[in-house]
CSV table of C-alpha atoms in Angstrom, one decimal:
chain,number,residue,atom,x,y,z
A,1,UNK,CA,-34.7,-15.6,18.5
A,2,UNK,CA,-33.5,-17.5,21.7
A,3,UNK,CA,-34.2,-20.8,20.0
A,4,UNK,CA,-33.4,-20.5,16.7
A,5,UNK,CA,-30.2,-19.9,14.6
A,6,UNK,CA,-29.5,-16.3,13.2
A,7,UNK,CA,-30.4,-16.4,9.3
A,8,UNK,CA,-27.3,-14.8,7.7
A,9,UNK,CA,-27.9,-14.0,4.1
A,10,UNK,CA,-24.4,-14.5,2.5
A,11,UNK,CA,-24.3,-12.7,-1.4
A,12,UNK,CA,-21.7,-14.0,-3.7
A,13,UNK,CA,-20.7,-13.5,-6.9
A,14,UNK,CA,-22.1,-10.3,-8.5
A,15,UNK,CA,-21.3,-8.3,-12.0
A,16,UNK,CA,-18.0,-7.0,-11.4
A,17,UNK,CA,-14.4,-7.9,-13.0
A,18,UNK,CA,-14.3,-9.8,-9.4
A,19,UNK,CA,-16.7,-12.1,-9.9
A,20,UNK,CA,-14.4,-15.4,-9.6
A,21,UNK,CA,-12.8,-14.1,-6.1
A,22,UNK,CA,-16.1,-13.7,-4.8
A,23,UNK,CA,-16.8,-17.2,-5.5
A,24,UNK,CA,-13.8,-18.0,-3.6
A,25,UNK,CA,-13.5,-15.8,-0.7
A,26,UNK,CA,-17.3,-17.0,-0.2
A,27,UNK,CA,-15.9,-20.2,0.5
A,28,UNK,CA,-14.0,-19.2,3.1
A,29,UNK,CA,-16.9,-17.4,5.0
A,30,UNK,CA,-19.5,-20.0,5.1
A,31,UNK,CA,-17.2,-22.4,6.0
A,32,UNK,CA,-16.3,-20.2,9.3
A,33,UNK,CA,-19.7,-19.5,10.1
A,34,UNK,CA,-20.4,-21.7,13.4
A,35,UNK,CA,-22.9,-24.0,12.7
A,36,UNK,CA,-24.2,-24.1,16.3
A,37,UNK,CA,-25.3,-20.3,15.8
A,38,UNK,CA,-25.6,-19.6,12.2
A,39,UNK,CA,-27.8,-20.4,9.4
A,40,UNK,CA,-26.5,-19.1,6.0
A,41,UNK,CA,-28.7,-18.9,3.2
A,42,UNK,CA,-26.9,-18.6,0.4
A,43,UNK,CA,-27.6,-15.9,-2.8
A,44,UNK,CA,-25.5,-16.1,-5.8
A,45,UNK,CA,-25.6,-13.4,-8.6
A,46,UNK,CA,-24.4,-14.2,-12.2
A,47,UNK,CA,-22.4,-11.8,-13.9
A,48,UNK,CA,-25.4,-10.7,-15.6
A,49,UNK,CA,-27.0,-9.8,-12.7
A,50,UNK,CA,-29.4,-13.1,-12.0
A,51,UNK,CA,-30.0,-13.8,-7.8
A,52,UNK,CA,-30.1,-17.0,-7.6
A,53,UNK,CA,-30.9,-19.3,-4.3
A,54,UNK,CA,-27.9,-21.8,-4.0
A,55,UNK,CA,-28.7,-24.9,-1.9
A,56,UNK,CA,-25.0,-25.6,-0.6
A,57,UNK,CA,-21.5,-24.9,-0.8
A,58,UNK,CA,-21.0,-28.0,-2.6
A,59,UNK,CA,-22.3,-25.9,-5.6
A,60,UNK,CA,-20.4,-23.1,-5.0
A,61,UNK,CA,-17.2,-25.1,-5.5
A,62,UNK,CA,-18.2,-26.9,-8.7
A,63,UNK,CA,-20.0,-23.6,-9.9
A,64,UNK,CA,-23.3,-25.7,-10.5
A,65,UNK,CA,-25.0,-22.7,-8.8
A,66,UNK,CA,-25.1,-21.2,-12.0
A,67,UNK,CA,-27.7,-23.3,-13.6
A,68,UNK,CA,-29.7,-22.8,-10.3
A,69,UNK,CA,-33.7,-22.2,-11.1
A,70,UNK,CA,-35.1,-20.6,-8.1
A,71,UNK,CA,-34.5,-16.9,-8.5
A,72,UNK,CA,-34.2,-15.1,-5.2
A,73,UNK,CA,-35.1,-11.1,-4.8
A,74,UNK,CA,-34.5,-9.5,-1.5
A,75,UNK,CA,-37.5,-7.3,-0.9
A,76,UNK,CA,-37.0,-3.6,0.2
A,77,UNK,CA,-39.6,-3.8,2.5
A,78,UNK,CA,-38.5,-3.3,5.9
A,79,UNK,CA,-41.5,-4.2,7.2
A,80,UNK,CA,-40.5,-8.1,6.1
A,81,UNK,CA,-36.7,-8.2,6.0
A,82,UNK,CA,-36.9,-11.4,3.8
A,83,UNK,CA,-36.0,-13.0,1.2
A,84,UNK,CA,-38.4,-14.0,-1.5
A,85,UNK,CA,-37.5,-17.3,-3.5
A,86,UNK,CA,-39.4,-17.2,-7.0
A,87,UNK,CA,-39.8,-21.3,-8.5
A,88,UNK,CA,-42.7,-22.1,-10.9
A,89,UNK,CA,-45.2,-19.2,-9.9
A,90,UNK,CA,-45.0,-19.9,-6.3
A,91,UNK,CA,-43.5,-17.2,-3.4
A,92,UNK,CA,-41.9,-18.6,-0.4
A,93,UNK,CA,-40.2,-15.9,1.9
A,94,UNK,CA,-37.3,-16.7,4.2
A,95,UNK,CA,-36.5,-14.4,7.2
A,96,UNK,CA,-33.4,-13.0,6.8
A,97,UNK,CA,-31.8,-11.3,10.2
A,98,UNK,CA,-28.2,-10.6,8.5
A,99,UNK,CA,-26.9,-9.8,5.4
A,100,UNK,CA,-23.2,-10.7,4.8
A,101,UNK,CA,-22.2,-8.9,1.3
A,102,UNK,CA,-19.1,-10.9,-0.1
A,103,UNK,CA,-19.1,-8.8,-3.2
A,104,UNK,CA,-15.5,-7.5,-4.3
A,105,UNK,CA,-15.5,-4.5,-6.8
A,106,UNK,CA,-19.0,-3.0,-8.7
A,107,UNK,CA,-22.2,-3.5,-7.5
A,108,UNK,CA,-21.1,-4.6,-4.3
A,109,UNK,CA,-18.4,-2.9,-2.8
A,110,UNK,CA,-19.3,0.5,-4.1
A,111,UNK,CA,-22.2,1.4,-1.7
A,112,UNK,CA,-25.0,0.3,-4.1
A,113,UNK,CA,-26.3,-3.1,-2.3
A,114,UNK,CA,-25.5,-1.3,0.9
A,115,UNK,CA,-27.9,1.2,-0.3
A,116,UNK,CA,-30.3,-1.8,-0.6
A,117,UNK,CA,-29.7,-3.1,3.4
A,118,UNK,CA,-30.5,-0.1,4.3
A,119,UNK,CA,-33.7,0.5,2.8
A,120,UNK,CA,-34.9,-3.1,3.8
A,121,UNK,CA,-33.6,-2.3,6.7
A,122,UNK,CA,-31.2,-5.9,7.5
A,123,UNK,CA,-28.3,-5.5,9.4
A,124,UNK,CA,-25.2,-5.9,7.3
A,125,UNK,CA,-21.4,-6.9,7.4
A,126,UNK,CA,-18.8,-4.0,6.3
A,127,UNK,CA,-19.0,0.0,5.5
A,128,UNK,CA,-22.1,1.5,4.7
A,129,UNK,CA,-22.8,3.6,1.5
A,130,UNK,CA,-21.1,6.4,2.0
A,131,UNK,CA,-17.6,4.8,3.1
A,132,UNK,CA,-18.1,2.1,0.4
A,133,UNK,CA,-18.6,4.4,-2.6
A,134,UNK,CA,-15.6,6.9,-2.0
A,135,UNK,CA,-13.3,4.0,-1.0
A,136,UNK,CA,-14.1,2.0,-4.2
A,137,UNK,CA,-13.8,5.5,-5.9
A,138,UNK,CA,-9.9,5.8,-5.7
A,139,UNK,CA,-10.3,9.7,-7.3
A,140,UNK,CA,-12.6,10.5,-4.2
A,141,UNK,CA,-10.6,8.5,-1.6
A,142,UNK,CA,-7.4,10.5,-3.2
A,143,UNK,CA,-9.4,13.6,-2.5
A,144,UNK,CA,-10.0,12.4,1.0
A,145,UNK,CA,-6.4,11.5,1.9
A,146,UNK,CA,-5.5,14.7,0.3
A,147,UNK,CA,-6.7,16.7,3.7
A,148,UNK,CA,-4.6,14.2,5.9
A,149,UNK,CA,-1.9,15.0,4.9
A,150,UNK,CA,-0.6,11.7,4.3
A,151,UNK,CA,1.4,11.4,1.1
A,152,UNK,CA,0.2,9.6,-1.6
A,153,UNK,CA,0.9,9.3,-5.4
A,154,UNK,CA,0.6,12.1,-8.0
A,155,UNK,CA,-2.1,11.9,-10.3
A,156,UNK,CA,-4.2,13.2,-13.4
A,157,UNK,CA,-7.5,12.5,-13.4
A,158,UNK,CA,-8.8,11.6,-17.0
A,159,UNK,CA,-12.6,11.1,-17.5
A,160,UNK,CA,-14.4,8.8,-21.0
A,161,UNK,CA,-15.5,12.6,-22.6
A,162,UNK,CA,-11.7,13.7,-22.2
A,163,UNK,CA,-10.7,10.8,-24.6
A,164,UNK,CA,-12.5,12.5,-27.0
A,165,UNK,CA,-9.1,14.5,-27.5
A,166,UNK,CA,-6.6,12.2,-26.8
A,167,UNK,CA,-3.5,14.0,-28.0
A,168,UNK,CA,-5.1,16.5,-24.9
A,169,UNK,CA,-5.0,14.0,-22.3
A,170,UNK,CA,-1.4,12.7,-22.9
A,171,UNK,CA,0.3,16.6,-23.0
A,172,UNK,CA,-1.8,17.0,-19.4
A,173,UNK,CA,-0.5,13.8,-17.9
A,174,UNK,CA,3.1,14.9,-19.3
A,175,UNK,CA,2.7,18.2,-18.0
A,176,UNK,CA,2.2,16.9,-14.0
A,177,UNK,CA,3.9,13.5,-14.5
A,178,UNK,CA,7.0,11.9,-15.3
A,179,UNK,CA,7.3,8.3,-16.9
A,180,UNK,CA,6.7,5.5,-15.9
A,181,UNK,CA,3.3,5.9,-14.5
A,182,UNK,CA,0.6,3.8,-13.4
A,183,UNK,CA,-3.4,4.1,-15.4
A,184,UNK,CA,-5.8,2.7,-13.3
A,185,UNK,CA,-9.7,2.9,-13.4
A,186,UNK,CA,-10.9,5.0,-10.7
A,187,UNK,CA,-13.3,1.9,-9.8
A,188,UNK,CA,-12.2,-1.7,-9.9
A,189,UNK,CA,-10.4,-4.2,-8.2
A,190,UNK,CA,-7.6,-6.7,-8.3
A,191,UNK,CA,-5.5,-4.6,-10.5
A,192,UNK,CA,-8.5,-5.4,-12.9
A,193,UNK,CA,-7.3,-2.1,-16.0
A,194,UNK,CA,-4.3,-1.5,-14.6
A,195,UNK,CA,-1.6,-1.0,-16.9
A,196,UNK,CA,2.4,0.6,-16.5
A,197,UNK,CA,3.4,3.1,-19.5
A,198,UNK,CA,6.9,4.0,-20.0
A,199,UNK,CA,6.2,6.4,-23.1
A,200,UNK,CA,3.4,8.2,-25.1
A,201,UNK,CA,2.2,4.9,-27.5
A,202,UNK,CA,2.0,3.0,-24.3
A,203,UNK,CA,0.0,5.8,-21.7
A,204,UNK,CA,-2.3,5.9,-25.0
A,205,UNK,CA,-3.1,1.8,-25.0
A,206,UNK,CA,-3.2,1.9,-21.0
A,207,UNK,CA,-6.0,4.5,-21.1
A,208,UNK,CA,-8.1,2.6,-23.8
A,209,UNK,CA,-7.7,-0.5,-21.8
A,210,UNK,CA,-8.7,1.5,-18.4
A,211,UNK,CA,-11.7,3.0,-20.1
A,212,UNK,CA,-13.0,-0.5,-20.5
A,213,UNK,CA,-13.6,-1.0,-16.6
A,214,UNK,CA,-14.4,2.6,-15.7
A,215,UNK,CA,-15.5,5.9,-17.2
A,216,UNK,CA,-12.9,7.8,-15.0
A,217,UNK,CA,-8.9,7.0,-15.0
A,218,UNK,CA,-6.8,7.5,-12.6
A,219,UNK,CA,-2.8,8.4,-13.8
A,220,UNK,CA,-0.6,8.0,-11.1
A,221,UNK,CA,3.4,8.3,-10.4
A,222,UNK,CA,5.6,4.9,-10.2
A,223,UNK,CA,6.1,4.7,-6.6
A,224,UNK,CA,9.2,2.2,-6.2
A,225,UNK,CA,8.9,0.3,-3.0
A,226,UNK,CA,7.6,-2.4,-0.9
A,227,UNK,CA,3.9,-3.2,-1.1
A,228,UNK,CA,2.4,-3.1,2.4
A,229,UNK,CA,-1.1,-4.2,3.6
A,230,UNK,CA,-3.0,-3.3,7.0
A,231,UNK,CA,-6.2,-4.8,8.1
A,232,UNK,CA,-8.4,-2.9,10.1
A,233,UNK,CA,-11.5,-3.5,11.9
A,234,UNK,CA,-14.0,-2.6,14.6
A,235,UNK,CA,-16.7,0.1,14.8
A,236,UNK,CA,-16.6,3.0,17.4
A,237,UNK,CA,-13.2,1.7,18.5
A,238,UNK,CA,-11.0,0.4,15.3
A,239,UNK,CA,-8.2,-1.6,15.5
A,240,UNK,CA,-5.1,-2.3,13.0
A,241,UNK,CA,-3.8,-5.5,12.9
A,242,UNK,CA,0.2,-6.5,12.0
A,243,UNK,CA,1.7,-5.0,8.9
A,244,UNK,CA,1.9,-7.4,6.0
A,245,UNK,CA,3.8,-7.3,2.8
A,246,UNK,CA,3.4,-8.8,-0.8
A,247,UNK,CA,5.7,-10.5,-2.7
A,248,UNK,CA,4.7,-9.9,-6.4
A,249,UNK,CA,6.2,-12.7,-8.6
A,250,UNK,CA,5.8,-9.6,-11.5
A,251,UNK,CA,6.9,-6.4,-11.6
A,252,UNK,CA,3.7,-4.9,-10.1
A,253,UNK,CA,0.7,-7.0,-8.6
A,254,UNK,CA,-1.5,-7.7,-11.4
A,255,UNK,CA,-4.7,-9.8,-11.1
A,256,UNK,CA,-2.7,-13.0,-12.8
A,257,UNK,CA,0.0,-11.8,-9.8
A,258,UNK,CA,-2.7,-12.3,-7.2
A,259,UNK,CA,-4.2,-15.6,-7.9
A,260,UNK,CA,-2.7,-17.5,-10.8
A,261,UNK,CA,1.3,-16.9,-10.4
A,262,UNK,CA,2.1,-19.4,-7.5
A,263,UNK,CA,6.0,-17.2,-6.9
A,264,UNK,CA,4.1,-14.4,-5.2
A,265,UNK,CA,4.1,-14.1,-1.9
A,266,UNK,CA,2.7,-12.8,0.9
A,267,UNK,CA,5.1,-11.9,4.6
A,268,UNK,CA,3.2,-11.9,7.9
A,269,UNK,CA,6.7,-10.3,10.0
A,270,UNK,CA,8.4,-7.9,7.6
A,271,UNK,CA,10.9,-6.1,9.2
A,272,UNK,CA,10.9,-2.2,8.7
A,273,UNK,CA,12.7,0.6,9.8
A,274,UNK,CA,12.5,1.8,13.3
A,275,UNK,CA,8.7,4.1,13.6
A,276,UNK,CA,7.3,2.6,10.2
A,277,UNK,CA,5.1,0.0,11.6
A,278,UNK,CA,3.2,2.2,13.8
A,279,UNK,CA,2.8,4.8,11.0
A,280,UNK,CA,1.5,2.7,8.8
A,281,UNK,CA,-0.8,1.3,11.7
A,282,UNK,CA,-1.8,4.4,12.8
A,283,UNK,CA,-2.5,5.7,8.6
A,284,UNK,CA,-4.7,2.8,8.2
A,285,UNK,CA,-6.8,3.5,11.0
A,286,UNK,CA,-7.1,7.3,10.3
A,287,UNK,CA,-7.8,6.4,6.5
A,288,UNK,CA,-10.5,4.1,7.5
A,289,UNK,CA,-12.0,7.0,9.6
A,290,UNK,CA,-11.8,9.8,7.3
A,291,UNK,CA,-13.9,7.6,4.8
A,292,UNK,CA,-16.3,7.2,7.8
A,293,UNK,CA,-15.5,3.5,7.6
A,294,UNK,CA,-17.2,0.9,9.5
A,295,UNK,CA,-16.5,-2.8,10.6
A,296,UNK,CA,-13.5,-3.5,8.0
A,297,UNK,CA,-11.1,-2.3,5.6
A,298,UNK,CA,-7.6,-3.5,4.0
A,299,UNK,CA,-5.5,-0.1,3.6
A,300,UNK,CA,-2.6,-0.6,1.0
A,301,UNK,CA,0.5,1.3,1.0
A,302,UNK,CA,4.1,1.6,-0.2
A,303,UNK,CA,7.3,2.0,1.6
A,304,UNK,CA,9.1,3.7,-1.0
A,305,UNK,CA,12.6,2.5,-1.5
A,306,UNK,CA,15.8,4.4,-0.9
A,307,UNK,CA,13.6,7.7,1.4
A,308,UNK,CA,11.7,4.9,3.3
A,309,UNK,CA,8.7,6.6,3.5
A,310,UNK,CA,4.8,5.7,3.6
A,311,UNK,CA,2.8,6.4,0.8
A,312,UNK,CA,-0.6,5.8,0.9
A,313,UNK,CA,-2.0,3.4,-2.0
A,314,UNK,CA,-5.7,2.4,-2.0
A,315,UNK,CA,-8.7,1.5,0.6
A,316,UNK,CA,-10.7,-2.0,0.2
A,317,UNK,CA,-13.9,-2.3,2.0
A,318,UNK,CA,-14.4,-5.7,1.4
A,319,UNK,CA,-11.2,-7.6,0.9
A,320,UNK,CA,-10.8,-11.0,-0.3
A,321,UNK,CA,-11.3,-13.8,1.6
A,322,UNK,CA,-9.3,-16.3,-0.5
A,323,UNK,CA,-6.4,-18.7,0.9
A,324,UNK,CA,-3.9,-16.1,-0.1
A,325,UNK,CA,-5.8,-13.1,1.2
A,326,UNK,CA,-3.9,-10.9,3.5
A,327,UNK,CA,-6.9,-9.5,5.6
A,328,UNK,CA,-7.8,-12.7,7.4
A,329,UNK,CA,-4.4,-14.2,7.7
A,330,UNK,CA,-3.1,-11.0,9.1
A,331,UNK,CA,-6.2,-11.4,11.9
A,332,UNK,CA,-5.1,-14.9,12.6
A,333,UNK,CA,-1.9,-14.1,13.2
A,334,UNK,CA,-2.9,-11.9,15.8
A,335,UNK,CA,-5.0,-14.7,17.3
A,336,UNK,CA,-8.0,-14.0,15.6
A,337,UNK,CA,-8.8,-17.2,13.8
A,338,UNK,CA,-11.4,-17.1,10.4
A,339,UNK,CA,-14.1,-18.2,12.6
A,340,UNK,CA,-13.7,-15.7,15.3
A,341,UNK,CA,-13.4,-12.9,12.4
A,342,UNK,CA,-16.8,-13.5,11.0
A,343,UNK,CA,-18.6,-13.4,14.4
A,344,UNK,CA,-16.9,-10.2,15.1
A,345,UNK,CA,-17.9,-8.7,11.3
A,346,UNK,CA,-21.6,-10.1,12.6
A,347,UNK,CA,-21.3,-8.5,15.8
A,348,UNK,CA,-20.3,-5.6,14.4
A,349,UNK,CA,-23.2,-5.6,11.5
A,350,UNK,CA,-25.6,-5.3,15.0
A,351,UNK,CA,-23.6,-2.7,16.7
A,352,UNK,CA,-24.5,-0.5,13.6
C-alpha cells in the first residue's frame, strides 16, 4: 500500500435517536482526514436502516445523501474486507483497509457494528464490542463503577415487564430514593428520554417517556453540581486530556441544551479545588479501563456542590464530533489539533 492512499470507510448516520449528530460530527471527521494519506469512502445509513454509498461531503451537508441509489453492504467476509456497492444489478467492490464508525447511540456505539469489523475482519476506530456495549449500557457501566469504588449516583433499575405494575415501580423508587430524581434509558444518548420528576405524577410520565428509547430505565438521585467532561484516549497506554465543564443554558443538559439553545456553554480552564483535577483525570482513565476501553472515550462527571466531590456520571465511546463537542476541543487545547486526532484514532485502529 506504499503507493496508494489508505481506504477509510467512514459510517454516518445510523437508526438511533442520534442520527442528526452523526451527520454533523461526520463533518468534522472527513474534513480532518489528510487528503495526502486518506481516502474516505463515505457510507450513510437512514434511520431505517438503508447503507447508502455517498459521493461527497457536499451531500452530507445538504442531506441529499438521503435519496442516494447505490446501496452499499459491507461484506463479512474477511477474506475480501470490502465494500460491495449494489446499482442496477451490477456488484462493484471497493477495498476497504479502515473502518471509522461515526455512529452516536444504537446500532453503532453499542458494540453491534463493532461486532460486524470484527467478523470481516477491518481495522476499526474506537472500543471494541465488549467496551462499547456496557458503556452504552449505563445499568452495566453502573455495575462496573460499582467495584471501583468511585461514587456515583443512586439508582433503581426499572425494566418494560416491571411497568406492567406501575404503582410497584414508583413505591421501589420511593423506597431507595428521594425526590427530585433523574429517569433515564439505560441506552441512549444526548439526554435523548431523560426526564427530572419532583413527585409521583411526574416519575410516572418520565418512565413512559423513557420506555420509548429503551426497555430498561435507569432512576437516579439529583446530583447538584458542576457538569464536568474528560477525554481520554490511547490504547495500551491511555491518556486524559484537560478537564472541561458545561454550561447548560437549562436546568440540566437536555438534547435542545446541547445543540439548539445557543446560551450553553462549554469551559476549556475551569478552576477547581485543590486535587480535583487529577481525580477526575485519573477516574476517567481508570473508568475507561475497567470497561476494557480502547482508543477513546468522553467520561462525564459531577462536582457536587457544597461537599465538592466527584461523582461519576456516564461513559461515551464515541463522542460527538460537532463544533461544540467537548472531546476534540479539549484535544486541541492540549495541542492536538482535529487533524492530528483522527490520525491518532487511525493509528490506534492498527495498533489493535
Amino acid at each position: 500500500m506504499k503507493d496508494q492512499k489508505i481506504k477509510v470507510a467512514v459510517l454516518f448516520g445510523g437508526q438511533s435517536s442520534e442520527h442528526e449528530v452523526s451527520c454533523i460530527s461526520v463533518q468534522t471527521i472527513v474534513r480532518a482526514l489528510d487528503p495526502e494519506k486518506y481516502d474516505p469512502v463515505l457510507v450513510g445509513i437512514t434511520k431505517e436502516g438503508r447503507w447508502l454509498y455517498v459521493e461527497s461531503l457536499d451531500e452530507i451537508v445538504s442531506g441529499a445523501w438521503r435519496q442516494g441509489r447505490v446501496s452499499a453492504v459491507l461484506s463479512p467476509d474477511a477474506t475480501e474486507k470490502c465494500l460491495l456497492l449494489l446499482e442496477e444489478g451490477s456488484v462493484r467492490k471497493v477495498r476497504v483497509d479502515v473502518a471509522f464508525p461515526v455512529l452516536h447511540g444504537k446500532y453503532g456505539e453499542d458494540g453491534t457494528i463493532q461486532g460486524m469489523f470484527e467478523l470481516a475482519q477491518i481495522p476499526y476506530v474506537g472500543c471494541g464490542v465488549l467496551a462499547s456495549a456496557v458503556s452504552m449500557d449505563k445499568v452495566y457501566t453502573k455495575i462496573i463503577v460499582d467495584r471501583l469504588h468511585v461514587r456515583q449516583a443512586r439508582y433503581v433499575v426499572i425494566t418494560r415487564r416491571d411497568l406492567n405494575s406501575m404503582e410497584e415501580c414508583v413505591k421501589r423508587t420511593e423506597a431507595s430514593l428521594e425526590y427530585p430524581v433523574f429517569v433515564k434509558p439505560s441506552k441512549a444518548g444526548s439526554s435523548c428520554g431523560v426526564s427530572e420528576a419532583h413527585d409521583r405524577p411526574e416519575l410516572e410520565a418520565a418512565l413512559l417517556e423513557a420506555v420509548r428509547f429503551d426497555s430498561k430505565i435507569l432512576v437516579e438521585e439529583k446530583i447538584t453540581g458542576r457538569e464536568i467532561e474528560c477525554a481520554v484516549l490511547g490504547g495500551d497506554e491511555v491518556k486524559a486530556s484537560n478537564v472541561g465543564e458545561i454550561l447548560a443554558a437549562e436546568e440540566f443538559y437536555t438534547y435542545d441544551a446541547k445543540y439548539h439553545n445557543p446560551d450553553s456553554r462549554t469551559e476549556l480552564h475551569p478552576v477547581f479545588p485543590e486535587g480535583k483535577l487529577e481525580e477526575v483525570r485519573r477516574d476517567a482513565v481508570e473508568i475507561f479501563r475497567a470497561v476494557d476501553g480502547f482508543g477513546l472515550a468522553r467520561v462525564d462527571f459531577f462536582l457536587e456542590k457544597d461537599t465538592n466531590e466527584v461523582v461519576f456520571n456516564e461513559i461515551n465511546t464515541l463522542p460527538g464530533f460537532t463544533a461544540i463537542s467537548m472531546y476534540p476541543m479539549l484535544w486541541e487545547d492540549r495541542g492536538l489539533p482535529k487533524q492530528e486526532l483522527v490520525e491518532r484514532l487511525i493509528h490506534l485502529a492498527y495498533e489493535r
